[in-house]
């Protein structure tokens, strides 16, 4: 069983930065897709970034990240395989970035791009609040 644990959410002022972490507890495999989603009150959940890791014999350590247009140039996802943790560095935060941020994962890559919501594992979420 895989569990995801997010951390790093805080209250910050507009223009500030935060770094979220999503730690993976349990073995998810060598080829997988992880993602950050966010949901603000009264709004639908939206994908922030989809992050793929492929570590097979043919294409070892291939990764890619697909960002939502609203965060391109401001947010950066990264992954530390040694710590089994996915990070989300968020810079130049705006009030409209305020939401509960949740990470998700599945044990295969599949279609690991914006729009994909088919994940086996979800975290509980961490609150990000950006004040103007």
Coordinates of C-alpha atoms in Angstrom, one line a residue:
X1 CA 0.0 0.0 0.0
X2 CA 1.3 3.4 -1.0
X3 CA 0.7 6.5 1.1
X4 CA 1.3 10.1 0.2
X5 CA 2.1 12.8 2.7
X6 CA 2.1 16.5 1.7
X7 CA 3.7 19.2 3.7
X8 CA 4.9 22.8 3.3
X9 CA 1.6 24.7 3.0
X10 CA 1.6 28.1 4.7
X11 CA 0.1 31.6 4.6
X12 CA 2.3 33.9 2.5
X13 CA 2.0 37.3 0.9
X14 CA 1.6 37.8 -2.8
X15 CA 4.9 37.6 -4.5
X16 CA 6.3 35.2 -2.0
X17 CA 7.5 31.6 -2.4
X18 CA 6.7 28.2 -0.9
X19 CA 8.0 24.7 -1.4
X20 CA 5.6 21.8 -1.0
X21 CA 6.7 18.3 -0.5
X22 CA 5.0 15.0 -1.2
X23 CA 6.6 12.1 0.4
X24 CA 5.8 8.6 -0.9
X25 CA 5.6 5.9 1.8
X26 CA 5.7 2.4 0.2
X27 CA 7.0 1.1 -3.1
X28 CA 5.4 2.6 -6.2
X29 CA 7.7 1.0 -8.8
X30 CA 10.2 2.4 -11.2
X31 CA 7.9 3.9 -13.8
X32 CA 5.2 6.1 -12.4
X33 CA 3.3 9.3 -12.7
X34 CA 2.8 11.8 -9.9
X35 CA 0.9 15.0 -9.9
X36 CA 0.0 18.0 -7.9
X37 CA -3.6 19.2 -7.9
X38 CA -5.3 22.1 -6.2
X39 CA -8.8 23.0 -5.2
X40 CA -10.0 26.4 -4.0
X41 CA -13.3 26.8 -2.2
X42 CA -16.2 26.7 -4.6
X43 CA -14.0 25.7 -7.5
X44 CA -13.2 22.5 -9.3
X45 CA -10.0 20.6 -8.6
X46 CA -7.4 21.5 -11.2
X47 CA -4.1 19.9 -12.1
X48 CA -1.0 21.9 -11.4
X49 CA 1.7 19.7 -12.7
X50 CA 2.0 16.1 -13.9
X51 CA 5.4 14.6 -13.4
X52 CA 6.6 11.3 -15.0
X53 CA 9.5 9.1 -14.0
X54 CA 10.7 6.4 -16.3
X55 CA 13.5 4.2 -15.0
X56 CA 13.5 1.2 -17.3
X57 CA 16.4 -0.4 -19.2
X58 CA 15.6 1.4 -22.4
X59 CA 15.1 5.0 -21.1
X60 CA 16.6 5.1 -17.7
X61 CA 15.9 8.1 -15.5
X62 CA 13.7 9.9 -18.1
X63 CA 11.5 12.4 -16.5
X64 CA 9.1 15.1 -17.8
X65 CA 6.8 17.6 -16.2
X66 CA 3.6 19.1 -17.7
X67 CA 2.4 22.3 -16.1
X68 CA -0.9 24.0 -16.1
X69 CA -0.7 27.3 -18.1
X70 CA -1.6 29.3 -15.0
X71 CA 1.6 28.2 -13.2
X72 CA 4.1 28.0 -16.1
X73 CA 7.2 30.1 -15.4
X74 CA 6.4 30.3 -11.7
X75 CA 6.1 26.7 -10.4
X76 CA 8.8 24.0 -10.7
X77 CA 8.4 20.4 -9.9
X78 CA 11.3 18.2 -9.0
X79 CA 11.8 14.7 -7.7
X80 CA 14.3 13.2 -5.3
X81 CA 14.2 9.4 -5.8
X82 CA 16.4 8.8 -2.8
X83 CA 13.8 10.4 -0.6
X84 CA 10.9 9.2 -2.7
X85 CA 9.6 12.8 -2.6
X86 CA 8.1 15.1 -5.2
X87 CA 8.6 18.8 -4.6
X88 CA 6.7 21.8 -5.9
X89 CA 8.6 25.1 -5.8
X90 CA 6.1 27.9 -6.1
X91 CA 7.5 31.4 -6.8
X92 CA 5.7 34.7 -7.4
X93 CA 2.6 33.5 -5.7
X94 CA -0.7 35.2 -6.3
X95 CA -3.9 35.3 -4.3
X96 CA -5.5 33.1 -6.9
X97 CA -3.0 30.3 -6.1
X98 CA -4.7 29.9 -2.7
X99 CA -6.1 26.4 -2.4
X100 CA -5.6 23.0 -0.9
X101 CA -2.8 21.3 -2.7
X102 CA -2.9 17.6 -3.0
X103 CA -0.5 15.1 -4.6
X104 CA -1.5 12.0 -6.4
X105 CA 0.4 9.0 -7.8
X106 CA 0.0 5.8 -9.7
X107 CA 2.3 2.9 -10.4
X108 CA 2.5 3.3 -14.2
X109 CA 3.0 6.3 -16.4
X110 CA 0.2 6.1 -19.0
X111 CA -1.0 9.5 -20.1
X112 CA 0.9 11.7 -17.6
X113 CA -0.2 15.1 -18.8
X114 CA -2.6 17.8 -17.8
X115 CA -6.1 16.4 -17.8
X116 CA -5.2 13.0 -16.4
X117 CA -7.0 12.3 -13.2
X118 CA -6.7 8.5 -13.0
X119 CA -4.5 8.1 -9.9
X120 CA -4.5 5.2 -7.4
X121 CA -3.1 7.2 -4.5
X122 CA -4.0 10.6 -3.1
X123 CA -2.6 12.6 -0.2
X124 CA -4.7 14.5 2.3
X125 CA -3.6 17.9 1.1
X126 CA -1.9 21.0 2.5
X127 CA -3.3 24.5 2.6
X128 CA -1.7 27.3 0.7
X129 CA -3.0 30.8 1.4
X130 CA -1.7 33.8 -0.5
X131 CA -2.8 37.3 0.7
X132 CA -2.7 40.4 -1.3

